Tab-separated table of C-alpha atoms in Angstrom:
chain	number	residue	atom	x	y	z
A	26	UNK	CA	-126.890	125.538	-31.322
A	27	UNK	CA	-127.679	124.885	-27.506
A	28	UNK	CA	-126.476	127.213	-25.267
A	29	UNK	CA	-122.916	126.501	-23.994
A	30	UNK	CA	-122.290	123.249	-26.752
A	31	UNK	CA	-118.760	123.562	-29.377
A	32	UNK	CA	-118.726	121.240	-32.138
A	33	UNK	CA	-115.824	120.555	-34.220
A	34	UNK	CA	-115.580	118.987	-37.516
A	35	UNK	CA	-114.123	119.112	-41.248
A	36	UNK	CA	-116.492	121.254	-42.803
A	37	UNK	CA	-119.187	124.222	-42.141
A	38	UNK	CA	-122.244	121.871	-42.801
A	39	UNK	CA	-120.789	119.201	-40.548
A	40	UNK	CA	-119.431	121.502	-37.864
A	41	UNK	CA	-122.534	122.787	-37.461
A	42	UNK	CA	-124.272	119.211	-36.638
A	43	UNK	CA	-121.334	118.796	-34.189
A	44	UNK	CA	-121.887	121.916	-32.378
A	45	UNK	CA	-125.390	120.643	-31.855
A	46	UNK	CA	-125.234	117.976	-30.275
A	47	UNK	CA	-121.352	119.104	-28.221
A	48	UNK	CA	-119.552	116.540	-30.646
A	49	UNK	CA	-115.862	116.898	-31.355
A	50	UNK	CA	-115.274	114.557	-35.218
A	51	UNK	CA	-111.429	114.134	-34.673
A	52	UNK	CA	-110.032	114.219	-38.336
A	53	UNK	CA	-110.874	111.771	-41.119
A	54	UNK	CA	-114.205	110.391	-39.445
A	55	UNK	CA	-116.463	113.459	-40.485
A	56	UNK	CA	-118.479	110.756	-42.760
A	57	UNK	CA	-118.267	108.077	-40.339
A	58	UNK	CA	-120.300	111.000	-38.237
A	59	UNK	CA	-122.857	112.195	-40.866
A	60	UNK	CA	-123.953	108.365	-41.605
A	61	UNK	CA	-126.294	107.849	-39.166
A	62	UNK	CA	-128.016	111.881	-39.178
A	63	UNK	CA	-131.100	111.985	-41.153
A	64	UNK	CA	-131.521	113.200	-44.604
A	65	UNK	CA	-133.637	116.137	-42.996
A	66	UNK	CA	-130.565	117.780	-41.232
A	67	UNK	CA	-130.055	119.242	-45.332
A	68	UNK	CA	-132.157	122.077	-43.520
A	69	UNK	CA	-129.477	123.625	-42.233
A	70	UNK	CA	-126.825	123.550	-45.544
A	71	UNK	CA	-127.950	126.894	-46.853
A	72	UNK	CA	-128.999	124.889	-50.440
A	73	UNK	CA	-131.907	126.105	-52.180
A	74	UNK	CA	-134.428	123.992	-51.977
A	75	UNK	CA	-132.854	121.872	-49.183
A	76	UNK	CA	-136.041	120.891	-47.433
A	77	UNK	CA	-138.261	119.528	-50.769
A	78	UNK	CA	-135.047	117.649	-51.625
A	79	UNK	CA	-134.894	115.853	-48.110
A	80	UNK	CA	-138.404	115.103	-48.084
A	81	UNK	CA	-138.206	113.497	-51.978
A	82	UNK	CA	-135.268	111.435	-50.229
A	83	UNK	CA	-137.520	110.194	-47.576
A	84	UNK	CA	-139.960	109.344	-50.252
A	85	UNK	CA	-137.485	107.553	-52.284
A	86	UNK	CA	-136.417	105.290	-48.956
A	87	UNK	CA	-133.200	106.865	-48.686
A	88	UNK	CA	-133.703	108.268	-44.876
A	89	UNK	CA	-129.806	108.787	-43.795
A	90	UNK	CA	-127.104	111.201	-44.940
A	91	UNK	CA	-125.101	107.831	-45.207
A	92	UNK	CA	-127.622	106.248	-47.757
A	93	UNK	CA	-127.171	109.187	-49.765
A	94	UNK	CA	-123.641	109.474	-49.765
A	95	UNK	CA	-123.148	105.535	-50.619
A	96	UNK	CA	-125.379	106.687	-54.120
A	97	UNK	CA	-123.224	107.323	-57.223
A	98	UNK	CA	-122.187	110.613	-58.034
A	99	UNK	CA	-123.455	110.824	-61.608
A	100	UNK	CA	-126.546	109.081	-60.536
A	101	UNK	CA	-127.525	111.578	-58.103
A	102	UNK	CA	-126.664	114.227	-60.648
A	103	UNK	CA	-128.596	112.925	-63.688
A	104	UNK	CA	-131.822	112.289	-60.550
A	105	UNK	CA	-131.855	115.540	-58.745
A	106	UNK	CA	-129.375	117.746	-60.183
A	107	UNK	CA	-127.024	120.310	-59.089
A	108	UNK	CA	-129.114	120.492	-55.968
A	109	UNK	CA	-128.497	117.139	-55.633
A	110	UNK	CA	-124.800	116.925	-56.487
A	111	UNK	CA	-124.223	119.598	-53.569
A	112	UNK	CA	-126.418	117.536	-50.882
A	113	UNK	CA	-124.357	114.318	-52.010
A	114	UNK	CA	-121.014	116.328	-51.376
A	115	UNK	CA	-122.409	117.338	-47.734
A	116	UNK	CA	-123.332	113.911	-47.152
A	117	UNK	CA	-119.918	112.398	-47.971
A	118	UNK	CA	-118.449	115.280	-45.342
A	119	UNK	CA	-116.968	117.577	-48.681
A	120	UNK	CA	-117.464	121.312	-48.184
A	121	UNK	CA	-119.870	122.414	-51.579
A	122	UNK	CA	-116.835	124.127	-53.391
A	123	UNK	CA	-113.247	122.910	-53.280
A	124	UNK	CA	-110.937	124.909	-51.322
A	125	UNK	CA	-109.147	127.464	-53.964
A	126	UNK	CA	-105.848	127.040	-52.975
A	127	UNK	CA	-104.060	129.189	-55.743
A	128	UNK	CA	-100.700	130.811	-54.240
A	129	UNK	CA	-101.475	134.834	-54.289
A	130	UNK	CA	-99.370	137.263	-56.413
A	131	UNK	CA	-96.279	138.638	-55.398
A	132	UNK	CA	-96.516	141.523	-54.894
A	133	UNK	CA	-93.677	143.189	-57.295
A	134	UNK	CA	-93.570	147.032	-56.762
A	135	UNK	CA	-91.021	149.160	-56.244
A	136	UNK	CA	-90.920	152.443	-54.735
A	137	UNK	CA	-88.144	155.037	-53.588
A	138	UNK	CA	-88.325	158.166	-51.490
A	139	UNK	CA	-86.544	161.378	-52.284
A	140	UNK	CA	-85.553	163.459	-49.294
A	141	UNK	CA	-85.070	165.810	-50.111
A	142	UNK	CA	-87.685	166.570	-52.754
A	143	UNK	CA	-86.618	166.371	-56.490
A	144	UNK	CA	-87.319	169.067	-58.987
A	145	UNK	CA	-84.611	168.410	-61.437
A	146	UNK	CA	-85.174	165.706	-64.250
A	147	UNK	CA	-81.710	165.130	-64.664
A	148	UNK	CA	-81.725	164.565	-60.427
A	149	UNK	CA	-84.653	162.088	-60.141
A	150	UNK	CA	-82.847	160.218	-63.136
A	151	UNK	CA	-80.782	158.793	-61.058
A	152	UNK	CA	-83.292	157.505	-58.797
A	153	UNK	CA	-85.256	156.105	-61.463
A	154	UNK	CA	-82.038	154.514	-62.986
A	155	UNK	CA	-81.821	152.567	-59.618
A	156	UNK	CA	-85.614	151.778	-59.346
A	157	UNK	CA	-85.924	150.373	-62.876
A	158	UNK	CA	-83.088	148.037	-62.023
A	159	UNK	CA	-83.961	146.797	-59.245
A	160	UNK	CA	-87.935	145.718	-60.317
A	161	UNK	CA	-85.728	144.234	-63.241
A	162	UNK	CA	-84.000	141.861	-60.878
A	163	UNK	CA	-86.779	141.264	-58.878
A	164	UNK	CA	-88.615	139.785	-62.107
A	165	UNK	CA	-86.037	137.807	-63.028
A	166	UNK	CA	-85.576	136.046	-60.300
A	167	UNK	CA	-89.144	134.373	-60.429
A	168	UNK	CA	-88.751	134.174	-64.324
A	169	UNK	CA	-90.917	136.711	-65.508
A	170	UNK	CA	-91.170	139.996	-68.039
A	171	UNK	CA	-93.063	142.995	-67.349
A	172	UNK	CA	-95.132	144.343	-70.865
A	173	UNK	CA	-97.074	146.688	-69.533
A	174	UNK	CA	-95.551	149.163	-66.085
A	175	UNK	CA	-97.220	152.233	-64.476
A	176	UNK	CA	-95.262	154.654	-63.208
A	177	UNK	CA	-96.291	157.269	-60.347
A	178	UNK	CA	-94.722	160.588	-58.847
A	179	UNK	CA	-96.237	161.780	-55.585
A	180	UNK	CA	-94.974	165.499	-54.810
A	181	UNK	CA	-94.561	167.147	-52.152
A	182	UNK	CA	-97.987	168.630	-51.802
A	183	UNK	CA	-100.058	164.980	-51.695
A	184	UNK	CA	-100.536	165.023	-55.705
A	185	UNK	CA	-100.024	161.547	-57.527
A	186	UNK	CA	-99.326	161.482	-60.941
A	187	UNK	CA	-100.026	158.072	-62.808
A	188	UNK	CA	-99.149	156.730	-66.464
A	189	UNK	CA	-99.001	153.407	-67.903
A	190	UNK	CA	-96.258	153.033	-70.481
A	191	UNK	CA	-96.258	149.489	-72.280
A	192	UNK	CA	-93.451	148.039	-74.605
A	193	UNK	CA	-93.748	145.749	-78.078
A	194	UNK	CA	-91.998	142.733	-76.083
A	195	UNK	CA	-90.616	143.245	-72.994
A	196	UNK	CA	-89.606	145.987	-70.924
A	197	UNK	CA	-85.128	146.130	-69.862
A	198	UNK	CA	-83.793	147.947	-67.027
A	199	UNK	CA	-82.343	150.341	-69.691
A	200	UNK	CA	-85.243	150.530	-71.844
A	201	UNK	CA	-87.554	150.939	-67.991
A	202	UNK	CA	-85.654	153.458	-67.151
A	203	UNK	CA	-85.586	155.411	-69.970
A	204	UNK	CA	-89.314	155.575	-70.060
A	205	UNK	CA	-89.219	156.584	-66.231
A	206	UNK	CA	-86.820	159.394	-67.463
A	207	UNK	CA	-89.111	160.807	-70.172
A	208	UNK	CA	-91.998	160.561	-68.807
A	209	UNK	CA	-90.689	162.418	-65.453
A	210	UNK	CA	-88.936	164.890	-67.946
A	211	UNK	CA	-93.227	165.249	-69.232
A	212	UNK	CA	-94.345	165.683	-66.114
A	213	UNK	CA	-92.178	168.845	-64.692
A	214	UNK	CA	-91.141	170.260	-67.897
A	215	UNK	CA	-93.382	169.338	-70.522
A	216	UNK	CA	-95.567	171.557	-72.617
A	217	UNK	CA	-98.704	170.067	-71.498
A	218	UNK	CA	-100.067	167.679	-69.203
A	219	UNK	CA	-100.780	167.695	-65.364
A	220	UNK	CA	-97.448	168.937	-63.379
A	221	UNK	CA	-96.555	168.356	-59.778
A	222	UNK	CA	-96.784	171.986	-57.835
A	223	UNK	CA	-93.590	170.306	-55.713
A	224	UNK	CA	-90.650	168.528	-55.784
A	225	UNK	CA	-91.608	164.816	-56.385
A	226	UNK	CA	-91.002	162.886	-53.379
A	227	UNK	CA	-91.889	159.877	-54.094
A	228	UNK	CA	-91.405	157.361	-57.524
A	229	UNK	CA	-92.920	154.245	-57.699
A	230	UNK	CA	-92.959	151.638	-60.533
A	231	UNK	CA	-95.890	149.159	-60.994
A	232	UNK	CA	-95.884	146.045	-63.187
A	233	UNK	CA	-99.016	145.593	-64.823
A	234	UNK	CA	-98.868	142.864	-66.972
A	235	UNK	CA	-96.087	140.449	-66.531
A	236	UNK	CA	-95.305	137.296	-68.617
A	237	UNK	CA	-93.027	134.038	-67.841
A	238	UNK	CA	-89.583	134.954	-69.635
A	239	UNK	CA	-89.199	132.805	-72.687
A	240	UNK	CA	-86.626	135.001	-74.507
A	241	UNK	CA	-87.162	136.870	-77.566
A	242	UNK	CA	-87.916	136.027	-80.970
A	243	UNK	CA	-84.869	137.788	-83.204
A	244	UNK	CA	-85.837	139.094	-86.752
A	245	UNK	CA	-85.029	137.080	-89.572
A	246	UNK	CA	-81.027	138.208	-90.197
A	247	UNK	CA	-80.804	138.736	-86.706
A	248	UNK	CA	-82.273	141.144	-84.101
A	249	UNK	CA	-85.011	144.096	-84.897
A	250	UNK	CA	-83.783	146.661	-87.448
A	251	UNK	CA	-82.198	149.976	-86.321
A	252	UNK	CA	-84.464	151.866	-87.808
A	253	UNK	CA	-87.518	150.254	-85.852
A	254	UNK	CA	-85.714	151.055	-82.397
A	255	UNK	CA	-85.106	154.859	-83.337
A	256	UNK	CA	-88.438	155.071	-84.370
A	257	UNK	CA	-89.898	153.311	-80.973
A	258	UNK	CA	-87.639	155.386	-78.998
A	259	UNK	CA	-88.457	159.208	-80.745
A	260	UNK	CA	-92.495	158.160	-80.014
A	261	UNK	CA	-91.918	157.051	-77.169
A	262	UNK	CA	-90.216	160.437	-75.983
A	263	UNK	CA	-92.975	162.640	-77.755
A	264	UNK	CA	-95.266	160.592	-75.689
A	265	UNK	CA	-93.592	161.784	-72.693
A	266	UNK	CA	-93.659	165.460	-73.221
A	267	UNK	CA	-97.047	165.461	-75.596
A	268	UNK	CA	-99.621	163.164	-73.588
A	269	UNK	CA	-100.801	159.415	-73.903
A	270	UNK	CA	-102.729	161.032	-76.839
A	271	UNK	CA	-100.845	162.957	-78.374
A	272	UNK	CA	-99.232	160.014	-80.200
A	273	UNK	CA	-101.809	158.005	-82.104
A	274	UNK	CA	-101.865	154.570	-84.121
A	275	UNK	CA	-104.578	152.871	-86.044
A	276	UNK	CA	-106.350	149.999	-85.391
A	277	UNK	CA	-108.455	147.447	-88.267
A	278	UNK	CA	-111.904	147.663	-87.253
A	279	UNK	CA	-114.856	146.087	-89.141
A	280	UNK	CA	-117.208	148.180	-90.438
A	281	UNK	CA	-118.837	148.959	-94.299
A	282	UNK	CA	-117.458	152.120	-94.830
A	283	UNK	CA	-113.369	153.421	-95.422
A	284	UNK	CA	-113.882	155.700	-92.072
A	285	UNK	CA	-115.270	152.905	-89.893
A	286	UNK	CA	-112.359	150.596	-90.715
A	287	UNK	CA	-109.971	152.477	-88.622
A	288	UNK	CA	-109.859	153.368	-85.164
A	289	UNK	CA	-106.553	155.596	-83.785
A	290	UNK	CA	-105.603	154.342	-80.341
A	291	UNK	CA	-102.677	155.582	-78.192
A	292	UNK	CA	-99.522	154.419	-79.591
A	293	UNK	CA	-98.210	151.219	-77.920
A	294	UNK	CA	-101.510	150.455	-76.519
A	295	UNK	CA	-103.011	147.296	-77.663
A	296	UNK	CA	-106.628	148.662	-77.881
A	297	UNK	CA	-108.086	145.689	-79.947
A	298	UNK	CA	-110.732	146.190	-82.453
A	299	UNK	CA	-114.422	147.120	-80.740
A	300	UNK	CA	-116.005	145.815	-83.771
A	301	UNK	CA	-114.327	142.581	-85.522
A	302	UNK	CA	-113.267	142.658	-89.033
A	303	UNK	CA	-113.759	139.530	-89.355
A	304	UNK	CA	-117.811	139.471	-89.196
A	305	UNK	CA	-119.400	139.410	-92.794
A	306	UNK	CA	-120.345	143.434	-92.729
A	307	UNK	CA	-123.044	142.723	-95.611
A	308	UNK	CA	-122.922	146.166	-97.451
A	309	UNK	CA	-119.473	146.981	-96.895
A	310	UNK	CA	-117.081	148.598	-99.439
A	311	UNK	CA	-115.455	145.966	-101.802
A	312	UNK	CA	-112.043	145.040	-102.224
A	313	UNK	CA	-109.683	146.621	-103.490
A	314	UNK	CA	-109.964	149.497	-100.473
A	315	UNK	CA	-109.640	153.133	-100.775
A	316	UNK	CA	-106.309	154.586	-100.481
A	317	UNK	CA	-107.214	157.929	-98.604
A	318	UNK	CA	-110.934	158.548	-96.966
A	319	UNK	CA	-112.128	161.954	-97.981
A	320	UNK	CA	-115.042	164.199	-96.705
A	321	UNK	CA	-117.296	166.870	-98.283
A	322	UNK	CA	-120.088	166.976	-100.490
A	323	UNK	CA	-119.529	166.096	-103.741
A	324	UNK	CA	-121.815	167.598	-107.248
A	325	UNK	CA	-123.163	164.058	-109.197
A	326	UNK	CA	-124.891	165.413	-112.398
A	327	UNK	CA	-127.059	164.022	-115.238
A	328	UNK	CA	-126.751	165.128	-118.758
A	329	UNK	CA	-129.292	167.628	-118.247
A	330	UNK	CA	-127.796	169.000	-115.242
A	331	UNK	CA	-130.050	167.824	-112.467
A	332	UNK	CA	-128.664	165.527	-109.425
A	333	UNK	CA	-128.409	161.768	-109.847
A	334	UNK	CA	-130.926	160.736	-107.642
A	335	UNK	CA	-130.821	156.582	-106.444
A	336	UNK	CA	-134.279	154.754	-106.139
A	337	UNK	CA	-135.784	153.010	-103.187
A	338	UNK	CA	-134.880	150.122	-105.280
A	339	UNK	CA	-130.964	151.209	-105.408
A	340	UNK	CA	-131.335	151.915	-109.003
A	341	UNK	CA	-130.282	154.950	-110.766
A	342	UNK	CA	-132.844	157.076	-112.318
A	343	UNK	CA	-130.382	158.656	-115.093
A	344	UNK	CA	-126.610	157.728	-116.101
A	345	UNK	CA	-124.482	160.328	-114.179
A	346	UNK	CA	-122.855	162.683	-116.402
A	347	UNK	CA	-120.271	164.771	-114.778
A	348	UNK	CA	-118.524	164.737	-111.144
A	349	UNK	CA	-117.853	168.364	-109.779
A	350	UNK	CA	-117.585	169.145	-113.584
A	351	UNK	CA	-115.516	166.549	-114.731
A	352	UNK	CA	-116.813	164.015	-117.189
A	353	UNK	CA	-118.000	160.270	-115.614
A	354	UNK	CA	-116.175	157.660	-117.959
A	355	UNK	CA	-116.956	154.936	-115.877
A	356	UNK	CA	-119.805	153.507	-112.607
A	357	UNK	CA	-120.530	151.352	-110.584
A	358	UNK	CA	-123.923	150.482	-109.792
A	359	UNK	CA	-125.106	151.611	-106.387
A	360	UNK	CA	-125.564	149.496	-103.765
A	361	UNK	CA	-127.829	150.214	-100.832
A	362	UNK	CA	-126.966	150.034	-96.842
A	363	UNK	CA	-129.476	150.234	-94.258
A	364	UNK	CA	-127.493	150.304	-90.994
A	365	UNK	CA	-129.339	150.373	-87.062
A	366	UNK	CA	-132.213	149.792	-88.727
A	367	UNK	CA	-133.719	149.270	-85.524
A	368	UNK	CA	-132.531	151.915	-83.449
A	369	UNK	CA	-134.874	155.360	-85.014
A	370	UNK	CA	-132.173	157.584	-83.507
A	371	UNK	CA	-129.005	155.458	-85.077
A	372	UNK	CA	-130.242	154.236	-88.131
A	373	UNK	CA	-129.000	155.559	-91.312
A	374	UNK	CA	-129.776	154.535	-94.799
A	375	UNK	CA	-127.260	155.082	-97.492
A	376	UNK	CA	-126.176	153.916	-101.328
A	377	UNK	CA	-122.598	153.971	-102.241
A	378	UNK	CA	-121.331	154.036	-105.850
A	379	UNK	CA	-117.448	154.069	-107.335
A	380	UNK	CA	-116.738	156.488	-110.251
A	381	UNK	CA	-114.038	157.271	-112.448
A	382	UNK	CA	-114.149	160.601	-114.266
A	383	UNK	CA	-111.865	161.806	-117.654
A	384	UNK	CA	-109.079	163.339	-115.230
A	385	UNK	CA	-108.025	160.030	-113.590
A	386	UNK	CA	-110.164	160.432	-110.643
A	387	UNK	CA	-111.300	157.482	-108.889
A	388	UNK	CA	-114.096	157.945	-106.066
A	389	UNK	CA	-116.553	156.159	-103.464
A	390	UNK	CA	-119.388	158.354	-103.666
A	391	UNK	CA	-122.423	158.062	-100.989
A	392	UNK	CA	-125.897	159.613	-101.065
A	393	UNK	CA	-127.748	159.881	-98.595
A	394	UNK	CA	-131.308	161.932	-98.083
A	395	UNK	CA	-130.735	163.305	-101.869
A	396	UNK	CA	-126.505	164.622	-101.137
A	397	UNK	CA	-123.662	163.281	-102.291
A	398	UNK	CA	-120.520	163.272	-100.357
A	399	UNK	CA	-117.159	161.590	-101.064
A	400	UNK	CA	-116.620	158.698	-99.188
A	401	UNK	CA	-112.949	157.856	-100.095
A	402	UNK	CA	-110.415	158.522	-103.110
A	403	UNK	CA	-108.740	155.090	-104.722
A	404	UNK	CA	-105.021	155.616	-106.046
C-alpha cells in the first residue's frame, strides 16, 4: 500500500484494494466497490494462477471484477474451475472460505489440590469422591456422558502420573469414583507400575470422550445381570493394581490362520480390528474354526516312514500314515498360501491340511520349508 493510506472493507482481498487507494467500504457496499476494479487486481488474492486467469478474462471480454461476479456460479465453475470459483467469490466481495463459526469445547476438567500432600489411599478417596461428582454434574448439565476419562496425580516432587480408564456405557459419579479410587490405590500401593516418590498433591480428572446423554438401553428382563457388574468391577480393580496390560481381551481380526484371528487388547479398550475380518482372506482356514490354536512341530509320516512332503502343485506325494505315531483315519487335501508375496523379507509360503487320527484327534497341520507344525486343535 502507499505510505500513510488505511483501507477498510469486508474481506482480506477487498481490504487490501481499499487500503490502496485510502478507501473506507462502509458495510454492505464491498461489491458495489469491487465493480468497477479491473479483473487484473486478482494479482493480489494469493490464488494460484491468479494472473493467467485475469488475462484469459480480458481475453474473454470480461474486463471488471463486476462482469465477473454478475457470471453464474456453476458456469464459472464448469469454465475455469476451482480457480475460477475462488476469483468469482472475491469478485462478489466473499472471503475464499466461509467463516468456521463452530462454538469451541467446553472445557470440562476438574482438578483439586491437596494441601497438605496425600499419601494415604483411603485419604485421597475422599477427594476423589468429591471430584468425580462434581465433573458428573458438570456433564449433566450440558446433557452429556463421559465413556472414556483420564485421570492424573501430580506429587509432590513435579511427577505426573496419567491413565485412561474407559467404561462399556457410561461412566456414574459412583462408578468415576471408584475407578479414581483403584487406580490411586495402583499407583502408591500397587505391586507394579510407576509410583509417585511424594504425597500426591494434585488429582485431576479429564473427559476424553463424551457423548449427548440418551439414557441407557436395559437388558432384556430388565437391567445388566449381576454377574456382568461383579465381573466388570473385579477387572477393573486388577487393572488398577496390575497395569493397563495386565488385563487383556481379544479382538476378531481377519487373517488365514487360527493365530492371526485374534488380537488381545487392554481390557475395556475398544482397540478395533487392524486387519478387517470382513475382507475375503483367500487361503484362510475354513469354517468350522479351531477350538484352541496350538504350537510345535508336529511328525506327518508315510507308510514307509518318511515325511509327507506337499508339491509345488499343493499335492501330496504319498497318503500320510501316522501323526506323532498315531494312525491318520481321515485328510484333507492341502491347500497352499502364499502370503507378502511381494515383500522378500515378509513373504511366507505355506500349505495347511486338517487330520483326524484313530485317538479322536482332530488337527490343522501346516508345512512349511519341509516341517510340520500344528496350527490349531478342533474339539
Amino acid at each position: 500500500c502507499p505510505a500513510g493510506l488505511v483501507g477498510i472493507a469486508e474481506g482480506r482481498f477487498a481490504a487490501t484494494l481499499a487500503a490502496r487507494r485510502g478507501r473506507v467500504v462502509p458495510p454492505g457496499e464491498t461489491p458495489e466497490f469491487l465493480a468497477p476494479l479491473p479483473v487484473g487486481a486478482l494479482d493480489i488474492s494469493g490464488l494460484e494462477g491468479a494472473e493467467e486467469l485475469a488475462g484469459l478474462l480480458g481475453r474473454l471480454g470480461i474486463r471488471t471484477l463486476g462482469q465477473l461476479a454478475a457470471l453464474p456460479a456453476p458456469r464459472v465453475l464448469a469454465r475455469f474451475g476451482g480457480a475460477g470459483a475462488a476469483a468469482h467469490r472475491l469478485a462478489r466481495g466473499l472471503e475464499l472460505r466461509p467463516l468456521d463459526a463452530r462454538r469451541p469445547p467446553d472445557d470440562l476438567t476438574v482438578s483439586v489440590e491437596l494441601d497438605p500432600p496425600v499419601e494415604r489411599v483411603d485419604t485421597a478417596a475422599f477427594a476423589a469422591k468429591a471430584l468425580a461428582d462434581r465433573l458428573h454434574e458438570g456433564l449433566a448439565e450440558r446433557g452429556l456422558q463421559c465413556t472414556l476419562v483420564r485421570i492424573e496425580a501430580e506429587s509432590e516432587h513435579g511427577e505426573l502420573l496419567s491413565r485412561c480408564w474407559r467404561h462399556d456405557g457410561t461412566f456414574g459419579a459412583a462408578t468415576l469414583a471408584e475407578r479414581v479410587r483403584w487406580q490411586l490405590d495402583g499407583w502408591i500401593s500397587g505391586p507394579v507400575g510407576p509410583r509417585p516418590t511424594a504425597g500426591v498433591t494434585l488429582l485431576r480428572l479429564v473427559p476424553e470422550e463424551v457423548v449427548a446423554d440418551q439414557g441407557s438401553q436395559q437388558g432384556f428382563w430388565g437391567g445388566v445381570a449381576e454377574a456382568d457388574r461383579r465381573a466388570a468391577r473385579v477387572l477393573a480393580r486388577l487393572q488398577g493394581l496390575l497395569g493397563p496390560d495386565g488385563v487383556l481381551t481379544a479382538v476378531v481380526e481377519g487373517g488365514r490362520a487360527p493365530g492371526e484371528r485374534v488380537r488381545a487388547v487392554a481390557w475395556g479398550d475398544r482397540g478395533g480390528p487392524l486387519r478387517p475380518p470382513e475382507l475375503p482372506w483367500p487361503g484362510r482356514v475354513p469354517p468350522p474354526a479351531p477350538t484352541l490354536v496350538s504350537g510345535g512341530t508336529a511328525a506327518l509320516l508315510d507308510a514307509a516312514g518318511d515325511p509327507v512332503v506337499v508339491t509345488g502343485r499343493a499335492e501330496v506325494a504319498v497318503a500320510p500314515a501316522t501323526l506323532d505315531g498315531a494312525a491318520v483315519v481321515s485328510w484333507s487335501a492341502p491347500w497352499p498360501c502364499h502370503e507378502r508375496w511381494w515383500d522378500p523379507e515378509a513373504q511366507r509360503r505355506r500349505a495347511r491340511m486338517q487330520v483326524v487320527t484313530d485317538d479322536g484327534r482332530a488337527v490343522l497341520l501346516a508345512v512349511e520349508q519341509g516341517s510340520w507344525s500344528v496350527e490349531a486343535v478342533y474339539d
